[in-house]
C-alpha positions as CSV (number, residue, x, y, z in Angstrom):
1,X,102.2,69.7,93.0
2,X,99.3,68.5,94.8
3,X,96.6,70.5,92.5
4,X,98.7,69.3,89.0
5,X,94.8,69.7,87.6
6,X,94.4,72.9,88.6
7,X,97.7,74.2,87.9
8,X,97.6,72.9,84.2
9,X,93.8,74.3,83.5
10,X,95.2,77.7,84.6
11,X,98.2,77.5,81.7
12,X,95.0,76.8,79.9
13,X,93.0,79.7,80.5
14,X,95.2,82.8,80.8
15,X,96.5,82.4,77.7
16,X,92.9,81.9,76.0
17,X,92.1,85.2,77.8
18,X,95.3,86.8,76.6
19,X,94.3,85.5,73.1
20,X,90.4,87.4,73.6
21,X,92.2,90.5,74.3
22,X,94.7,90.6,71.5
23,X,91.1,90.4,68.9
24,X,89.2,93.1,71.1
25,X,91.9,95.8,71.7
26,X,93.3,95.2,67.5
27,X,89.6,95.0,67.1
28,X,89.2,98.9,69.1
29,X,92.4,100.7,67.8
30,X,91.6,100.0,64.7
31,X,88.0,101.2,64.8
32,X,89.4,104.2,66.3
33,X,91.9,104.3,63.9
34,X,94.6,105.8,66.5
35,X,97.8,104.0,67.5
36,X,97.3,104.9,71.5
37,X,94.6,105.3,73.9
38,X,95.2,107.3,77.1
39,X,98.9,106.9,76.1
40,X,98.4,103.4,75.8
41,X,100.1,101.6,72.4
42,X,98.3,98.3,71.6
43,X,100.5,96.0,72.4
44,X,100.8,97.6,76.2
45,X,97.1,97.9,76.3
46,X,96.9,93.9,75.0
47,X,100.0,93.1,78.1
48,X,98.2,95.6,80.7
49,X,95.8,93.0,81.6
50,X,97.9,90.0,81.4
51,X,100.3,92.0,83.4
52,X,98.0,92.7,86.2
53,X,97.7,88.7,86.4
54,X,101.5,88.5,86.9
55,X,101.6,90.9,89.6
56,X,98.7,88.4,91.3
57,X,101.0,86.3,91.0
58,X,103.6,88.2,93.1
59,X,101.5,89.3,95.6
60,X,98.4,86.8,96.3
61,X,98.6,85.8,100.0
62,X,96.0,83.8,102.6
63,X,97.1,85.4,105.3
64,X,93.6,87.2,106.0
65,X,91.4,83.9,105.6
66,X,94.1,82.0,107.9
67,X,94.1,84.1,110.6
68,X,90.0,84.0,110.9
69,X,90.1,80.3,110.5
70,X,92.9,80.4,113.6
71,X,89.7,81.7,115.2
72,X,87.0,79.8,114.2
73,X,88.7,76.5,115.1
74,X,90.6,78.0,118.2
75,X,94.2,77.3,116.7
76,X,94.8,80.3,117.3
77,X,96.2,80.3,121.5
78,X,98.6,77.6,119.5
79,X,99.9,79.9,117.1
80,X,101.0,82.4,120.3
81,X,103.0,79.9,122.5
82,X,104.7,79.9,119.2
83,X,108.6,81.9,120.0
84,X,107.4,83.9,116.5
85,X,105.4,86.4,116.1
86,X,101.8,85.3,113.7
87,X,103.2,88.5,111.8
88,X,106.3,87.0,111.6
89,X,105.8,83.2,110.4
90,X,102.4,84.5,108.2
91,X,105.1,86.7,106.6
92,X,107.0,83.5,105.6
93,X,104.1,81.5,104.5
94,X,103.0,84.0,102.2
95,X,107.2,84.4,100.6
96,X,107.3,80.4,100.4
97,X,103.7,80.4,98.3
98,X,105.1,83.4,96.5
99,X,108.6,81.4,95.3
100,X,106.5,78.9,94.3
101,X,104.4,81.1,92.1
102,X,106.8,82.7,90.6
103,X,108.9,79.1,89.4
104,X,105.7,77.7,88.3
105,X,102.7,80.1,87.3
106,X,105.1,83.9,86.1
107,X,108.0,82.0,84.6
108,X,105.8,80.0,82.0
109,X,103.2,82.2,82.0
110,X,105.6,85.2,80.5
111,X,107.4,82.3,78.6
112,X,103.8,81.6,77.0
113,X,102.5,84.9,76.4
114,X,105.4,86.3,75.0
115,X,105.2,83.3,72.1
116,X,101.3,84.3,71.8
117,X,102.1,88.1,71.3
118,X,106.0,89.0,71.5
119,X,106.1,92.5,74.1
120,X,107.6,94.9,72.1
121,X,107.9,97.5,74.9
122,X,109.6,95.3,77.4
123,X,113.1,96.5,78.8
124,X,116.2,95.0,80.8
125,X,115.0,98.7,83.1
126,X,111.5,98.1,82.7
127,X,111.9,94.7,84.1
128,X,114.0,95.3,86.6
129,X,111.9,98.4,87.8
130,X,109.3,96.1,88.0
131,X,110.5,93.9,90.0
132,X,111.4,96.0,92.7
133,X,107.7,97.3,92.3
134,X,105.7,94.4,93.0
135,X,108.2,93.4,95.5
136,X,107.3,96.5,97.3
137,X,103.7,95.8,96.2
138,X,103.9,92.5,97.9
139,X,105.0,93.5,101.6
140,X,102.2,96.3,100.7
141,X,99.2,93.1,99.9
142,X,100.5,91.0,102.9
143,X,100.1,94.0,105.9
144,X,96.8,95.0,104.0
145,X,95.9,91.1,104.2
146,X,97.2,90.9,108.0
147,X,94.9,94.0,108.8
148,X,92.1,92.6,107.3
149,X,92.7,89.2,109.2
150,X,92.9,91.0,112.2
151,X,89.1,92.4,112.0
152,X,88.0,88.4,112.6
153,X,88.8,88.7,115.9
154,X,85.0,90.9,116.0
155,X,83.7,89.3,112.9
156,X,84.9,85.9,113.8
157,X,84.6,85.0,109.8
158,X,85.9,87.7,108.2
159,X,84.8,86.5,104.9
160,X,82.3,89.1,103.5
161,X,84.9,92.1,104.7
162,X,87.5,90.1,102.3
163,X,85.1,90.0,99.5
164,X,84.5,93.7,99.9
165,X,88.4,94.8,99.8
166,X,89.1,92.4,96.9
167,X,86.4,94.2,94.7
168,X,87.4,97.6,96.0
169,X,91.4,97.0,95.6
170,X,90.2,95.1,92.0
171,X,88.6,98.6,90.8
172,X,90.6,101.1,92.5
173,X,94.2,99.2,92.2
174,X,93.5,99.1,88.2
175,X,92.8,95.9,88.0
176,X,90.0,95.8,86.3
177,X,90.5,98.9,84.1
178,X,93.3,101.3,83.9
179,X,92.9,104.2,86.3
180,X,93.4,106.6,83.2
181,X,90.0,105.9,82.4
182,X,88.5,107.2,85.5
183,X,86.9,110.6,85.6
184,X,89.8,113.5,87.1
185,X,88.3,113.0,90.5
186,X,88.1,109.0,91.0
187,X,92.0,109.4,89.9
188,X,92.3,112.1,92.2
189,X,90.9,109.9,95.3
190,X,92.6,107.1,94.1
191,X,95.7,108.7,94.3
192,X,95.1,108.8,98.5
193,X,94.3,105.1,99.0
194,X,97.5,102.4,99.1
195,X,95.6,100.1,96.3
196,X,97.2,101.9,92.6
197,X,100.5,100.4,94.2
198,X,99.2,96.9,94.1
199,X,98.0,96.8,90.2
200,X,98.3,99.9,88.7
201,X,101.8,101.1,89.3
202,X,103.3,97.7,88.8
203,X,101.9,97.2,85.7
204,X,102.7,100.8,84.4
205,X,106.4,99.6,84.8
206,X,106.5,96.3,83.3
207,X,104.6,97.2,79.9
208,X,107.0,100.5,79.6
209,X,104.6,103.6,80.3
210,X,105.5,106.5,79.1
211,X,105.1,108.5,81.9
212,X,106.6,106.9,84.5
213,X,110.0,105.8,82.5
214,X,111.9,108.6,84.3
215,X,114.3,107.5,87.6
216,X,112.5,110.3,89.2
217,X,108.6,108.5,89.2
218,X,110.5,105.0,89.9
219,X,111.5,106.8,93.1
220,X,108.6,108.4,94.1
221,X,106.4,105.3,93.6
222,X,109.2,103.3,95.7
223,X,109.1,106.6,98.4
224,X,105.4,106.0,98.8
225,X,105.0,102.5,98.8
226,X,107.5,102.4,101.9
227,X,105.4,105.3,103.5
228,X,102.0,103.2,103.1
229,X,103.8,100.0,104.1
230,X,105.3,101.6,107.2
231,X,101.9,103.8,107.8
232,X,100.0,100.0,107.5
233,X,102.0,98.1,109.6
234,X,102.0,100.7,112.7
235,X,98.4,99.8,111.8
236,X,98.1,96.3,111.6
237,X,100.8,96.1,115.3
238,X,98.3,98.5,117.1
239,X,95.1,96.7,116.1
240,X,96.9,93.3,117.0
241,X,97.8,94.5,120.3
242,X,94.2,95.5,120.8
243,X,92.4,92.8,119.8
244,X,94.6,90.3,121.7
245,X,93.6,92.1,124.9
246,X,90.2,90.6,124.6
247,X,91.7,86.9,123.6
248,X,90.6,84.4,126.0
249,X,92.3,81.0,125.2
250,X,91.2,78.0,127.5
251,X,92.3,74.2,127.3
252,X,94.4,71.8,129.4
């Protein structure tokens, strides 16, 4: 409510993106003259990248850029006389901005874009499977976040590192292009880093991928997102403790 401006320019603009990729992916299978591509149909290749901004939607998050600027103006020693944990009430922060952008960015975005280009592919399952995803994907995006929030305590403005991981989770989390394009050994290191359960996988399951339509991959992506979260957040507690060692807070 207090960026109505911003908020309405952005109903604006995804669906004038969505409406660019409907004319260039028509515009490629039927050049090709093939119905898929990489086991992609058109319409999921035309939803892939609208998908990926719904699934920013579900997991976008300050948390890293709050914590450095807890250190740069010294709010920080507040924040720890505080009876919860930063972890703890960051955690909330980043579920109450989530709620809100699910009511008022993914509900009229999906009612918007489906008008524009009805998704043929879309299931009750697929739906639900997705939402369990991104959920995952979520807790997944905030203890990367807190982790990279943490590092301000050397860096003091952590701002360049966040750059860095947002290009790197953008390419390698499928963002920017399906991972099926990669050459066999990008997909292969990819499959070893946390950030294909932040785009990639998500996606697969809301647009209806072949591949991953059995109960046995929806398990197996749920089985390692809770092994990266859990691996992450050992992580992230370890690298708090030991950066607050060196905190000095002083003030009267």
């Amino acid at each position: 409510m207090a960026y109505p401006r911003d908020y309405l320019i952005s109903l604006v603009i995804y669906p004038f993106i969505l409406i660019l990729n409907i004319h260039l992916f028509t515009s490629i299978y039927a050049y090709s003259e093939v119905s898929h591509i990489k086991g992609y149909s058109l319409s999921q290749m035309i939803w892939y990248y609208g998908a990926t901004t719904f699934v920013w939607i579900f997991i976008f998050n300050f948390t890293d850029r709050r914590i450095s600027n807890y250190i740069l103006t010294g709010e920080l020693g507040l924040r720890l006389l505080r009876p919860v944990s930063l972890f703890q009430y960051e955690m909330a922060n980043a579920i109450a901005l989530r709620i809100v952008g699910i009511l008022f960015e993914f509900i009229p975005g999906m009612v918007i874009y489906s008008l524009i280009y009805s998704p043929n592919f879309l299931t009750i399952a697929s739906l639900l499977k997705f939402f369990a995803v991104v959920a995952l994907a979520f807790v997944l995006n905030y203890v990367l976040n807190f982790i990279i929030g943490v590092t301000a305590f050397i860096t003091q403005n952590n701002a360049g590192f966040k750059r860095l991981m947002g290009a790197v989770t953008t390419l390698l989390g499928g963002a920017m292009i399906p991972l099926d394009f990669f050459p066999g050994w990008l997909q292969t290191v990819c499959d070893y880093l946390p950030f294909k359960y932040l785009f990639y996988e998500p996606v697969r399951f809301f647009i209806n991928h072949g591949d991953i339509s059995t109960a046995e991959a929806f398990y197996r992506v749920i089985f390692i997102d809770i092994a990266w979260i859990a691996a992450l957040y050992i992580i992230a507690k370890i690298a708090w403790k030991l950066m607050l060692k060196n905190v000095v807070v002083a003030g009267g």
